[in-house]
Every structure is written in structure tokens, then in C-alpha cells.
CSV table of C-alpha atoms in Angstrom, one decimal:
chain,number,residue,atom,x,y,z
A,1,MET,CA,9.0,-8.6,28.9
A,2,ASN,CA,7.1,-5.3,29.1
A,3,ARG,CA,7.9,-2.2,27.0
A,4,PRO,CA,8.3,1.2,28.5
A,5,GLY,CA,5.3,3.4,28.1
A,6,VAL,CA,2.9,0.5,27.3
A,7,PRO,CA,0.8,-0.5,30.3
A,8,VAL,CA,1.0,-4.2,31.2
A,9,ALA,CA,-2.8,-4.7,30.9
A,10,LEU,CA,-2.9,-3.2,27.4
A,11,ASP,CA,0.3,-5.0,26.2
A,12,ARG,CA,-1.2,-8.4,27.1
A,13,VAL,CA,-4.8,-7.9,26.3
A,14,PRO,CA,-6.0,-9.8,23.2
A,15,ILE,CA,-6.4,-7.6,20.2
A,16,ARG,CA,-10.1,-7.9,19.2
A,17,VAL,CA,-9.4,-7.9,15.5
A,18,ARG,CA,-9.2,-10.9,13.3
A,19,ARG,CA,-8.3,-11.4,9.6
A,20,ARG,CA,-11.0,-12.3,7.2
A,21,MET,CA,-10.9,-16.0,6.4
A,22,ASP,CA,-12.3,-15.5,2.9
A,23,ILE,CA,-9.4,-13.4,1.7
A,24,GLU,CA,-7.3,-15.1,-1.0
A,25,SER,CA,-3.5,-14.6,-1.0
A,26,ILE,CA,-0.5,-15.5,-3.1
A,27,GLU,CA,3.2,-14.9,-2.7
A,28,VAL,CA,4.9,-13.1,-5.6
A,29,ARG,CA,8.7,-12.8,-6.0
A,30,HIS,CA,10.3,-9.5,-6.8
A,31,ARG,CA,13.9,-8.4,-7.1
A,32,TYR,CA,14.1,-6.8,-3.7
A,33,GLY,CA,12.1,-9.4,-1.9
A,34,ASN,CA,8.8,-11.1,-1.9
A,35,ALA,CA,5.4,-9.6,-1.6
A,36,PHE,CA,1.9,-11.0,-1.0
A,37,HIS,CA,-1.1,-10.2,-3.2
A,38,LEU,CA,-4.4,-10.4,-1.5
A,39,LYS,CA,-7.8,-10.6,-3.1
A,40,ASP,CA,-11.1,-9.5,-1.5
A,41,PRO,CA,-13.7,-11.8,-3.2
A,42,VAL,CA,-16.6,-9.6,-2.0
A,43,ALA,CA,-15.4,-6.1,-2.9
A,44,LEU,CA,-13.3,-7.5,-5.8
A,45,LYS,CA,-10.3,-5.4,-4.7
A,46,TYR,CA,-6.7,-6.3,-4.6
A,47,TYR,CA,-4.0,-5.4,-2.1
A,48,ARG,CA,-0.2,-5.8,-1.8
A,49,LEU,CA,1.5,-6.5,1.5
A,50,ARG,CA,5.1,-6.7,2.5
A,51,PRO,CA,6.2,-10.0,4.2
A,52,ASP,CA,6.3,-8.3,7.6
A,53,GLU,CA,2.8,-6.9,7.1
A,54,TYR,CA,1.5,-10.2,5.9
A,55,LEU,CA,3.0,-12.0,8.9
A,56,ILE,CA,1.0,-9.7,11.3
A,57,TRP,CA,-2.2,-10.0,9.3
A,58,SER,CA,-2.0,-13.8,9.1
A,59,HIS,CA,-1.7,-14.1,12.9
A,60,LEU,CA,-4.7,-11.9,13.7
A,61,ASP,CA,-7.2,-14.2,15.3
A,62,SER,CA,-8.7,-11.9,18.0
A,63,LYS,CA,-6.9,-14.0,20.6
A,64,LYS,CA,-3.3,-12.8,20.4
A,65,SER,CA,-2.1,-9.8,22.3
A,66,LEU,CA,0.3,-7.1,21.2
A,67,GLU,CA,3.2,-8.8,23.1
A,68,GLU,CA,2.5,-12.1,21.4
A,69,LEU,CA,2.5,-10.4,17.9
A,70,ARG,CA,5.8,-8.8,18.7
A,71,ASP,CA,7.3,-12.1,19.8
A,72,ILE,CA,6.2,-13.7,16.5
A,73,TYR,CA,7.6,-10.7,14.6
A,74,ARG,CA,11.0,-11.0,16.4
A,75,GLY,CA,11.1,-14.7,15.6
A,76,GLU,CA,10.8,-14.0,11.8
A,77,PHE,CA,12.6,-10.7,11.6
A,78,PRO,CA,15.2,-10.7,14.5
A,79,SER,CA,17.1,-7.7,13.1
A,80,SER,CA,14.0,-5.5,13.0
A,81,THR,CA,12.0,-3.9,15.8
A,82,LEU,CA,8.2,-3.6,16.1
A,83,ARG,CA,6.8,-0.7,18.1
A,84,ALA,CA,3.3,-0.6,19.5
A,85,ALA,CA,2.6,2.5,17.2
A,86,ASP,CA,3.7,0.4,14.2
A,87,VAL,CA,1.2,-2.3,15.0
A,88,ASN,CA,-1.6,0.2,15.6
A,89,ALA,CA,-0.9,1.9,12.3
A,90,LEU,CA,-0.8,-1.4,10.5
A,91,LEU,CA,-4.1,-2.6,12.1
A,92,LEU,CA,-5.7,0.7,11.1
A,93,LYS,CA,-4.5,0.3,7.5
A,94,LEU,CA,-5.7,-3.4,7.4
A,95,HIS,CA,-9.1,-2.5,8.9
A,96,GLN,CA,-9.7,0.4,6.6
A,97,SER,CA,-8.9,-1.8,3.6
A,98,GLY,CA,-11.5,-4.3,4.7
A,99,LEU,CA,-9.0,-7.1,5.3
A,100,THR,CA,-10.0,-7.6,9.0
A,101,VAL,CA,-13.1,-7.7,11.1
A,102,SER,CA,-13.6,-6.6,14.7
A,103,ASN,CA,-15.3,-8.5,17.4
A,104,ASP,CA,-16.4,-5.2,19.1
A,105,GLY,CA,-19.8,-3.6,18.4
A,106,GLY,CA,-20.5,-0.3,16.8
A,107,GLN,CA,-18.9,-1.2,13.4
A,108,ALA,CA,-21.9,0.0,11.4
A,109,ASN,CA,-20.9,3.6,11.3
A,110,PRO,CA,-17.2,3.0,10.2
A,111,LEU,CA,-18.5,0.6,7.5
A,112,LEU,CA,-21.0,3.2,6.3
A,113,LYS,CA,-18.3,5.9,6.3
A,114,ARG,CA,-16.0,3.6,4.3
A,115,LYS,CA,-18.8,3.0,1.8
A,116,ARG,CA,-19.5,6.7,1.3
A,117,LYS,CA,-15.8,7.4,0.9
A,118,GLY,CA,-15.6,4.8,-1.8
A,119,GLN,CA,-18.6,6.3,-3.6
A,120,LYS,CA,-17.1,9.8,-3.5
A,121,GLN,CA,-13.8,8.4,-4.8
A,122,ARG,CA,-15.6,6.6,-7.7
A,123,LEU,CA,-17.5,9.8,-8.5
A,124,GLY,CA,-14.2,11.7,-8.5
A,125,GLU,CA,-12.6,9.1,-10.8
A,126,LEU,CA,-15.6,9.3,-13.1
A,127,ALA,CA,-15.4,13.2,-13.3
A,128,SER,CA,-11.7,13.1,-14.0
A,129,SER,CA,-12.0,10.5,-16.8
A,130,PHE,CA,-15.3,11.2,-18.5
A,131,LEU,CA,-13.5,11.0,-21.9
A,132,PHE,CA,-13.0,7.3,-21.0
A,133,MET,CA,-16.1,6.3,-19.2
A,134,LYS,CA,-16.8,2.7,-18.1
A,135,PHE,CA,-20.2,1.3,-17.4
A,136,PRO,CA,-21.2,-1.9,-15.4
A,137,GLY,CA,-20.5,-5.1,-17.3
A,138,ILE,CA,-21.3,-8.8,-17.1
A,139,ASP,CA,-19.3,-11.8,-16.0
A,140,PRO,CA,-17.9,-13.1,-19.3
A,141,ARG,CA,-16.7,-16.5,-18.1
A,142,TRP,CA,-19.2,-18.5,-20.2
A,143,ILE,CA,-18.4,-16.5,-23.3
A,144,LEU,CA,-14.6,-16.9,-22.8
A,145,ASP,CA,-14.9,-20.6,-22.0
A,146,CYS,CA,-16.8,-21.1,-25.3
A,147,LEU,CA,-14.1,-19.2,-27.3
A,148,LEU,CA,-11.1,-20.6,-25.5
A,149,PRO,CA,-10.9,-24.0,-27.4
A,150,TRP,CA,-10.6,-22.0,-30.7
A,151,PHE,CA,-8.1,-19.6,-29.2
A,152,ARG,CA,-5.8,-22.2,-27.6
A,153,PRO,CA,-4.2,-23.6,-30.8
A,154,LEU,CA,-2.9,-20.1,-31.6
A,155,LEU,CA,-0.7,-20.3,-28.6
A,156,SER,CA,0.9,-23.6,-29.6
A,157,PRO,CA,4.4,-23.5,-31.0
A,158,LEU,CA,3.1,-24.1,-34.6
A,159,GLY,CA,0.3,-21.5,-34.1
A,160,VAL,CA,2.8,-18.9,-32.9
A,161,ILE,CA,5.1,-19.6,-35.9
A,162,LEU,CA,2.3,-19.4,-38.4
A,163,TRP,CA,0.9,-16.2,-36.8
A,164,GLY,CA,4.4,-14.6,-36.9
A,165,MET,CA,4.8,-15.4,-40.6
A,166,PHE,CA,1.4,-13.9,-41.3
A,167,LEU,CA,2.3,-10.7,-39.5
A,168,VAL,CA,5.7,-10.5,-41.3
A,169,GLY,CA,4.0,-11.1,-44.7
A,170,SER,CA,1.4,-8.4,-44.0
A,171,LEU,CA,4.1,-5.9,-43.0
A,172,GLY,CA,6.1,-6.7,-46.2
A,173,LEU,CA,2.9,-6.1,-48.3
A,174,PHE,CA,2.3,-2.8,-46.6
A,175,VAL,CA,5.9,-1.5,-47.0
A,176,SER,CA,5.9,-2.5,-50.6
A,177,GLN,CA,2.8,-0.4,-51.4
A,178,TYR,CA,3.3,2.4,-48.9
A,179,HIS,CA,4.6,5.1,-51.2
A,180,SER,CA,2.9,4.0,-54.4
A,181,VAL,CA,-0.6,3.3,-53.1
A,182,PHE,CA,-1.1,4.0,-49.4
A,183,VAL,CA,0.2,7.6,-49.3
A,184,PRO,CA,-1.8,8.9,-52.4
A,185,GLU,CA,-5.0,7.3,-51.0
A,186,PHE,CA,-4.5,8.6,-47.5
A,187,PRO,CA,-7.3,11.1,-46.7
A,188,THR,CA,-6.6,14.7,-45.7
A,189,LEU,CA,-7.5,16.1,-42.3
A,190,ASP,CA,-10.7,17.7,-43.7
A,191,GLN,CA,-11.7,14.4,-45.3
A,192,TRP,CA,-11.1,12.6,-41.9
A,193,LEU,CA,-13.4,15.1,-40.1
A,194,THR,CA,-16.4,14.8,-42.4
A,195,LEU,CA,-19.5,13.4,-40.6
A,196,ASP,CA,-19.6,10.2,-42.8
A,197,SER,CA,-15.9,9.6,-42.2
A,198,VAL,CA,-16.2,10.2,-38.4
A,199,VAL,CA,-19.1,7.8,-38.1
A,200,LEU,CA,-17.3,5.1,-40.1
A,201,LEU,CA,-14.2,5.7,-38.0
A,202,MET,CA,-16.0,5.4,-34.8
A,203,GLY,CA,-17.6,2.1,-35.9
A,204,VAL,CA,-14.2,0.7,-36.9
A,205,LEU,CA,-12.8,1.8,-33.5
A,206,ALA,CA,-15.6,0.2,-31.6
A,207,ALA,CA,-15.2,-3.1,-33.4
A,208,THR,CA,-11.4,-3.3,-33.1
A,209,LYS,CA,-11.6,-2.4,-29.4
A,210,CYS,CA,-14.1,-5.2,-28.8
A,211,LEU,CA,-11.6,-7.7,-30.3
A,212,HIS,CA,-8.8,-6.1,-28.4
A,213,GLU,CA,-10.6,-6.6,-25.0
A,214,LEU,CA,-11.6,-10.2,-26.0
A,215,GLY,CA,-7.9,-10.9,-26.5
A,216,HIS,CA,-7.2,-9.8,-22.9
A,217,GLY,CA,-10.0,-11.9,-21.6
A,218,LEU,CA,-9.0,-15.0,-23.5
A,219,MET,CA,-5.4,-14.8,-22.5
A,220,CYS,CA,-6.5,-14.3,-18.9
A,221,ARG,CA,-8.6,-17.4,-19.0
A,222,PHE,CA,-5.8,-19.3,-20.8
A,223,PHE,CA,-3.5,-18.8,-17.7
A,224,GLY,CA,-6.3,-19.7,-15.3
A,225,ALA,CA,-7.2,-16.2,-14.0
A,226,HIS,CA,-10.8,-15.0,-13.8
A,227,CYS,CA,-11.9,-12.2,-16.1
A,228,ARG,CA,-14.1,-10.2,-13.7
A,229,ALA,CA,-16.2,-8.2,-16.2
A,230,ILE,CA,-16.7,-7.3,-19.8
A,231,GLY,CA,-18.8,-4.2,-20.4
A,232,PRO,CA,-19.4,-1.1,-22.5
A,233,MET,CA,-17.4,2.1,-22.3
A,234,LEU,CA,-17.1,5.4,-24.1
A,235,LEU,CA,-13.7,6.0,-25.6
A,236,VAL,CA,-13.7,9.7,-26.4
A,237,PHE,CA,-17.5,9.4,-27.0
A,238,THR,CA,-17.0,6.3,-29.1
A,239,PRO,CA,-18.8,3.0,-28.0
A,240,ALA,CA,-16.2,0.4,-27.2
A,241,LEU,CA,-15.7,-2.5,-24.8
A,242,TYR,CA,-13.6,-3.0,-21.7
A,243,CYS,CA,-12.3,-6.1,-20.0
A,244,ASP,CA,-11.4,-6.2,-16.4
A,245,THR,CA,-8.5,-8.6,-15.9
A,246,SER,CA,-7.5,-7.4,-12.4
A,247,ASP,CA,-7.5,-11.0,-11.3
A,248,SER,CA,-4.2,-11.5,-13.1
A,249,TRP,CA,-2.7,-10.0,-9.9
A,250,MET,CA,-3.2,-13.4,-8.4
A,251,LEU,CA,-0.8,-14.9,-10.9
A,252,ALA,CA,2.7,-15.4,-9.4
A,253,ASP,CA,4.5,-15.4,-12.7
A,254,ARG,CA,4.9,-11.8,-13.9
A,255,ARG,CA,5.6,-13.1,-17.5
A,256,GLN,CA,2.1,-14.4,-17.6
A,257,ARG,CA,0.8,-11.1,-16.4
A,258,ALA,CA,2.8,-9.3,-19.1
A,259,LEU,CA,1.4,-11.6,-21.8
A,260,ILE,CA,-2.1,-10.8,-20.6
A,261,GLY,CA,-1.3,-7.2,-21.1
A,262,LEU,CA,0.1,-7.8,-24.6
A,263,ALA,CA,-2.8,-9.9,-25.7
A,264,GLY,CA,-5.0,-6.9,-26.7
A,265,ILE,CA,-2.1,-5.4,-28.7
A,266,LEU,CA,-1.5,-8.7,-30.5
A,267,ALA,CA,-5.2,-9.0,-31.3
A,268,GLU,CA,-5.1,-5.5,-32.9
A,269,LEU,CA,-2.0,-6.4,-34.9
A,270,THR,CA,-3.8,-9.4,-36.2
A,271,VAL,CA,-6.8,-7.3,-37.2
A,272,ALA,CA,-4.5,-4.8,-38.9
A,273,ALA,CA,-2.6,-7.5,-40.8
A,274,LEU,CA,-5.9,-9.0,-42.0
A,275,ALA,CA,-7.1,-5.5,-43.0
A,276,THR,CA,-3.9,-4.9,-44.9
A,277,TRP,CA,-4.6,-7.9,-47.2
A,278,ILE,CA,-8.2,-6.8,-47.7
A,279,TRP,CA,-7.1,-3.3,-48.6
A,280,ALA,CA,-4.5,-4.5,-51.0
A,281,LEU,CA,-6.8,-7.0,-52.8
A,282,THR,CA,-9.8,-4.8,-53.2
A,283,GLY,CA,-10.5,-1.7,-55.3
A,284,GLU,CA,-12.1,1.6,-54.4
A,285,GLY,CA,-15.3,1.1,-52.4
A,286,ILE,CA,-16.7,0.9,-48.9
A,287,LEU,CA,-14.8,-2.4,-48.1
A,288,HIS,CA,-11.5,-0.8,-49.3
A,289,SER,CA,-12.2,2.3,-47.1
A,290,ILE,CA,-13.1,0.3,-44.0
A,291,ALA,CA,-9.9,-1.8,-44.4
A,292,MET,CA,-7.7,1.4,-44.6
A,293,LYS,CA,-9.4,2.9,-41.6
A,294,THR,CA,-8.9,-0.3,-39.7
A,295,MET,CA,-5.2,-0.3,-40.5
A,296,VAL,CA,-4.9,3.4,-39.3
A,297,VAL,CA,-7.0,2.8,-36.2
A,298,CYS,CA,-5.0,-0.3,-35.1
A,299,GLY,CA,-1.7,1.4,-35.9
A,300,VAL,CA,-2.4,4.7,-34.2
A,301,SER,CA,-4.1,3.2,-31.1
A,302,THR,CA,-1.4,0.6,-30.7
A,303,VAL,CA,1.5,3.1,-30.9
A,304,PHE,CA,0.0,6.1,-29.1
A,305,PHE,CA,-2.3,4.4,-26.6
A,306,ASN,CA,-2.0,0.7,-26.0
A,307,LEU,CA,1.7,0.1,-26.4
A,308,ASN,CA,2.7,3.4,-24.9
A,309,PRO,CA,3.8,2.9,-21.3
A,310,LEU,CA,3.3,6.6,-20.4
A,311,LEU,CA,-0.5,5.9,-20.3
A,312,ARG,CA,-2.1,3.4,-18.0
A,313,TYR,CA,-3.0,1.0,-20.7
A,314,ASP,CA,-1.5,-2.2,-21.9
A,315,GLY,CA,2.1,-1.0,-22.4
A,316,TYR,CA,2.1,0.4,-18.9
A,317,TYR,CA,1.2,-2.9,-17.3
A,318,VAL,CA,3.6,-4.8,-19.5
A,319,LEU,CA,6.5,-2.5,-18.6
A,320,ALA,CA,5.6,-2.7,-14.9
A,321,ASP,CA,5.7,-6.5,-14.9
A,322,LEU,CA,8.8,-6.8,-17.1
A,323,TRP,CA,10.6,-4.1,-15.1
A,324,ASP,CA,9.3,-5.7,-11.9
A,325,GLN,CA,7.9,-2.4,-10.6
A,326,PRO,CA,4.5,-3.0,-9.1
A,327,ASN,CA,2.4,0.1,-9.0
A,328,LEU,CA,4.8,1.9,-11.3
A,329,THR,CA,2.8,5.2,-11.5
A,330,SER,CA,2.3,5.5,-7.7
A,331,ARG,CA,5.9,4.6,-7.0
A,332,SER,CA,7.2,7.2,-9.5
A,333,ARG,CA,4.8,9.9,-8.1
A,334,SER,CA,5.7,9.0,-4.5
A,335,LEU,CA,9.4,9.2,-5.3
A,336,ILE,CA,9.0,12.6,-7.1
A,337,GLY,CA,6.9,13.9,-4.3
A,338,PHE,CA,9.5,12.8,-1.7
A,339,LEU,CA,12.4,14.3,-3.6
A,340,ALA,CA,10.5,17.6,-4.3
A,341,ARG,CA,9.6,18.0,-0.6
A,342,ARG,CA,13.3,17.3,0.3
A,343,TRP,CA,14.8,19.6,-2.3
A,344,PHE,CA,12.3,22.5,-2.4
A,345,LEU,CA,10.8,22.4,1.1
A,346,GLY,CA,13.7,21.0,3.1
A,347,ASP,CA,11.6,18.1,4.4
A,348,ARG,CA,13.6,16.3,7.1
A,349,SER,CA,11.7,13.0,7.0
A,350,SER,CA,13.7,9.8,6.4
A,351,VAL,CA,13.7,7.8,3.2
A,352,GLN,CA,10.5,5.7,2.7
A,353,PRO,CA,11.1,2.0,3.2
A,354,GLU,CA,10.1,1.1,-0.4
A,355,PHE,CA,13.0,3.3,-1.7
A,356,MET,CA,15.6,2.1,0.8
A,357,HIS,CA,17.2,-0.3,-1.8
A,358,THR,CA,16.6,1.9,-4.9
A,359,SER,CA,19.9,2.6,-6.8
A,360,PHE,CA,20.7,6.0,-8.3
A,361,VAL,CA,20.1,4.7,-11.8
A,362,GLU,CA,16.7,3.3,-10.9
A,363,THR,CA,15.8,6.5,-9.0
A,364,ALA,CA,16.6,8.5,-12.1
A,365,MET,CA,14.6,6.2,-14.3
A,366,LEU,CA,11.6,6.4,-12.0
A,367,VAL,CA,11.7,10.2,-11.9
A,368,THR,CA,12.2,10.4,-15.7
A,369,TYR,CA,9.2,8.1,-16.2
A,370,GLY,CA,7.0,10.1,-13.8
A,371,VAL,CA,7.8,13.4,-15.5
A,372,ALA,CA,7.5,12.0,-19.0
A,373,ALA,CA,4.1,10.4,-18.2
A,374,ALA,CA,2.7,13.6,-16.8
A,375,ILE,CA,3.9,15.7,-19.8
A,376,TYR,CA,2.6,13.1,-22.3
A,377,ARG,CA,-0.9,12.9,-20.6
A,378,TRP,CA,-1.3,16.7,-20.8
A,379,ALA,CA,-0.1,16.8,-24.4
A,380,LEU,CA,-2.4,14.0,-25.4
A,381,THR,CA,-5.3,15.6,-23.6
A,382,VAL,CA,-4.7,18.8,-25.5
A,383,VAL,CA,-4.7,17.0,-28.8
A,384,ILE,CA,-7.9,15.1,-28.0
A,385,LEU,CA,-9.7,18.3,-26.9
A,386,PHE,CA,-8.6,20.0,-30.1
A,387,LEU,CA,-10.1,17.2,-32.2
A,388,VAL,CA,-13.3,17.4,-30.1
A,389,LEU,CA,-13.5,21.1,-30.5
A,390,THR,CA,-13.0,20.8,-34.3
A,391,LEU,CA,-15.6,18.1,-34.6
A,392,PHE,CA,-18.2,19.9,-32.4
A,393,ARG,CA,-17.7,23.1,-34.4
A,394,GLU,CA,-18.7,21.2,-37.6
A,395,LEU,CA,-21.8,20.1,-35.7
A,396,ALA,CA,-22.5,23.7,-34.4
A,397,LEU,CA,-22.0,22.5,-30.8
A,398,ASP,CA,-19.3,25.0,-29.7
A,399,ALA,CA,-20.9,25.6,-26.3
A,400,LEU,CA,-20.8,21.9,-25.5
A,401,ALA,CA,-17.2,21.6,-26.6
A,402,HIS,CA,-16.2,24.5,-24.3
A,403,ILE,CA,-18.0,22.8,-21.4
A,404,ILE,CA,-16.1,19.6,-22.0
A,405,ILE,CA,-12.7,21.4,-22.3
A,406,SER,CA,-13.3,23.3,-19.1
A,407,LEU,CA,-14.4,20.2,-17.1
A,408,THR,CA,-11.3,18.3,-18.4
A,409,VAL,CA,-8.8,21.0,-17.5
A,410,VAL,CA,-10.4,21.7,-14.0
A,411,THR,CA,-10.4,18.0,-13.1
A,412,MET,CA,-6.8,17.5,-14.2
A,413,LEU,CA,-5.7,20.5,-12.3
A,414,PHE,CA,-7.6,19.3,-9.2
A,415,GLN,CA,-5.8,15.9,-9.5
A,416,MET,CA,-2.5,17.7,-9.6
A,417,ILE,CA,-3.0,19.8,-6.5
A,418,ARG,CA,-4.8,17.1,-4.4
A,419,GLY,CA,-1.6,15.4,-3.2
A,420,PRO,CA,0.3,18.6,-2.2
A,421,ARG,CA,-2.9,20.0,-0.6
A,422,ARG,CA,-3.3,16.8,1.5
A,423,SER,CA,0.4,17.1,2.5
A,424,PHE,CA,0.1,20.7,3.6
A,425,LEU,CA,-3.0,20.1,5.6
A,426,ASN,CA,-1.2,17.4,7.6
A,427,PRO,CA,0.4,19.0,10.7
A,428,ALA,CA,3.2,16.4,10.8
A,429,SER,CA,4.1,17.2,7.2
A,430,ARG,CA,4.1,21.0,7.9
A,431,TYR,CA,6.3,20.5,10.9
A,432,ARG,CA,9.1,18.9,8.8
A,433,ILE,CA,9.2,21.8,6.3
A,434,ARG,CA,12.0,24.3,6.6
A,435,PRO,CA,10.5,27.8,6.1
A,436,ALA,CA,13.7,29.3,4.7
A,437,ARG,CA,14.1,26.6,2.1
A,438,ALA,CA,10.4,26.9,1.2
A,439,ALA,CA,10.6,30.7,0.9
A,440,PHE,CA,13.7,30.4,-1.4
A,441,SER,CA,12.0,27.8,-3.6
A,442,LEU,CA,8.9,30.1,-3.9
A,443,VAL,CA,11.1,33.0,-4.9
A,444,LEU,CA,12.9,30.8,-7.4
A,445,VAL,CA,9.7,29.6,-9.0
A,446,SER,CA,8.3,33.1,-9.2
A,447,LEU,CA,11.4,34.2,-11.1
A,448,VAL,CA,11.2,31.3,-13.5
A,449,VAL,CA,7.5,31.8,-14.2
């Protein structure tokens, strides 16, 4: 049966695009339906497709026509319709993501353009996160496989019980000596910012972060996922280690993914517990000072960074898996952007498919999370920049501190306006805006500011 507006020849001509046979895929269950996670083993990138998108992708063999794809789609989703424009948009999305290849010639220029776009994107990410810079790493499989036999007994029932008792005992020891010993010994801000103290603190931070990342890698290998890379990074100009566990996306059980996210935090808690006993059993000296700084570093970094879901660190991924909200940040931003366009600009577009089944409570939670995360990131950046400015003034490097602060603020502002700018430059988005509502919102914002 032919569709109006689609020529018969085009409707029945084979689509000269086929799926890549080396792409790995796995089905993951969510509350509102299943999804498929895809892994590109060459580019080491991961993608998430809805079941209907996966159905079309899985049948791309450069032989089927548009009409045949629609028949397959109607067989699996009889209550839905598939327009030619929908297929073309999906094919473009899949091809731009590198999940398909074309049998036609002239593919060199699009591939080169995609490569350059990726390079620009990576440079933009590097410029916007130079306080947390990552460098190329190595494949750590052989290291992790050597350490895994020593790590595995800790995850046995007896190992978990003994480890929990050790943590509880360390916490009790710390609480018992908090007011009498810890508070009187705690350095003042001026003592923390001395050069000797800063160097020692950076060394402790680097060592604990290395153990933190090894925890992620070992847990990842324990569940059978591959740790792609371990390499050096600069965490606020402090040498540290990072561990790329993106392959955990190919685990179907979200509880396993959550445990991989928690592994680094658990490693730091173990280090903090061990440091507590060393601090309590030693007198004044370098070992005593290192133990105290280790306790502080592990505690502060765990609460304000790793366990905090408002930053895209361990707590964020654990929350996303336990809440069953894949791409939590992008979903919250997308929802906030959609609601802002509808309320303040009168955007008449329909609700996006990913939010069709979102309840009022869940919508409120996503919006609250997105707003809180944005405020927290700005506040934390201000605190970090203040500490950088204070430290660099001690080293008579005021000019360099001002450059760092300016670059950070400019890149964060650019990240904020990039989405609205892209929307306004899109003619289809501009068409859906109601001028009267936009003018009223502009006046209201002007009065508030």
C-alpha cells in the first residue's frame, strides 16, 4: 500500500544504509519500558535507543525499503504510526552517531566533518573543565586482574560483615575523641593554607584518589565489565587518577551499576577508617598529621563531591541507577528547558515522548534536581576559585589567578547560553514562540532584576 505524498519508486527502493555488525547491544529494563544500550567498540562510545528505534536499526541491511520497514514496525507496534519523515530523521540520527554505514560513495567528507566536530566538542569540554583535566590513560585490565583475587574475598558475606564492623568501630573511635582531641588539634584556615600544608594535602589527595579509582575499576571487573582506561588527571591542579568505567553501561542490572559507582566511596571510607586508627594511636608528628589530613580529605571529598548527587561524580550515577533515571542531568535540563519555553515563551510544541508518562511528582523532582544542581555547581565553583585566589596570592601569582577565574566564569556562562542560543537560531523553534508571551516574560524579568 502506497502512502500519499511518497512516490512509489522511492517508497519501495532499498535504503542503502546498513547497521554496523560490530556494534554490541544489550536490553535494559526500566520502569516505563525497556531500552537498548549500544556500544561502539571502535570509538568506545555508548548509545541508548528506545525499542522502536532499536527495531528499525536492527533491520537495516541495505536491502529493505521504506515500505518494508514500515510493515515491520506496524507488526511490532500496531497502535503506532511511522511516517517517512520519522524514518529519515532516525536514519540521520543513527548515521551521525556512527551506528550505520552507507553503501553509497562520497562518505569521506561527512566522516571528516564528524571527526572535526568531535574534536571541537572535546576542546570545548576541556576548556570548560580545566579545573578537572583528564589526560590519556592506559588499559588497566592486567593490573586489575592481578589485584582482583585479593579484592574478591572482601565481597563475600564474611568479608562484608568484617568490613562493616571495622567501619563502625572506626566511627565510634572518632566520635569518642572528637571534642577532646580532634577539635583542639584541627588546624586553622591560615595553617591549612601554608605552603608545607598545601603540598602535604595535595599528596594525600592524590594518594586517596588513586585508591578511590582503583575501587571503581576492581568492582567493574568483579561484575565482568571492562574498565576502559586508568590515567592521570589534575583535580584542581592536584595530580590524581581517573578510571573510565563507561562499560558498566553494558550491565543489565542497575544495582550492579550502582555498586560500581559506590565502590570509590567505599574505598575512601576504608582509607579514612584506617587513618582514624593511625591518628588515634600515634603522637604528634608527620605520621599523625598525614593521618588527620587523610581523614579530612576522605570526609570532605566524600560528602561534598563523591557522594553528592548534584555533581556528576559517584553519587550522581548511583542516584541515576537507583532512581532509574538514565541521563538524569540531560533529562532534568531538557524538562526545565521545555517548561521554560512553554511558560515564558508560549512554545506550542507538544510534550516530548520521554516525558509522556512522567507524573507531576516526578516532574517536580526532576525540576528541583536540575535547579539545585545548577545552583550547587556555581556555589562550589565560587568556593574553589576563592581558595585558588587565596593560595595564588600567597605565591604572588595574582595575575594567573585572575586569568583562571575569568576563564572559568566565561566558559560556564557560555555553557549556560549555548542551549537557548541554539534554540533561537532554529527557525522551527522561533516559529512556535508567541511574541506577546515572550515580551511579557522579558518585562517581568527586567522588573525582577
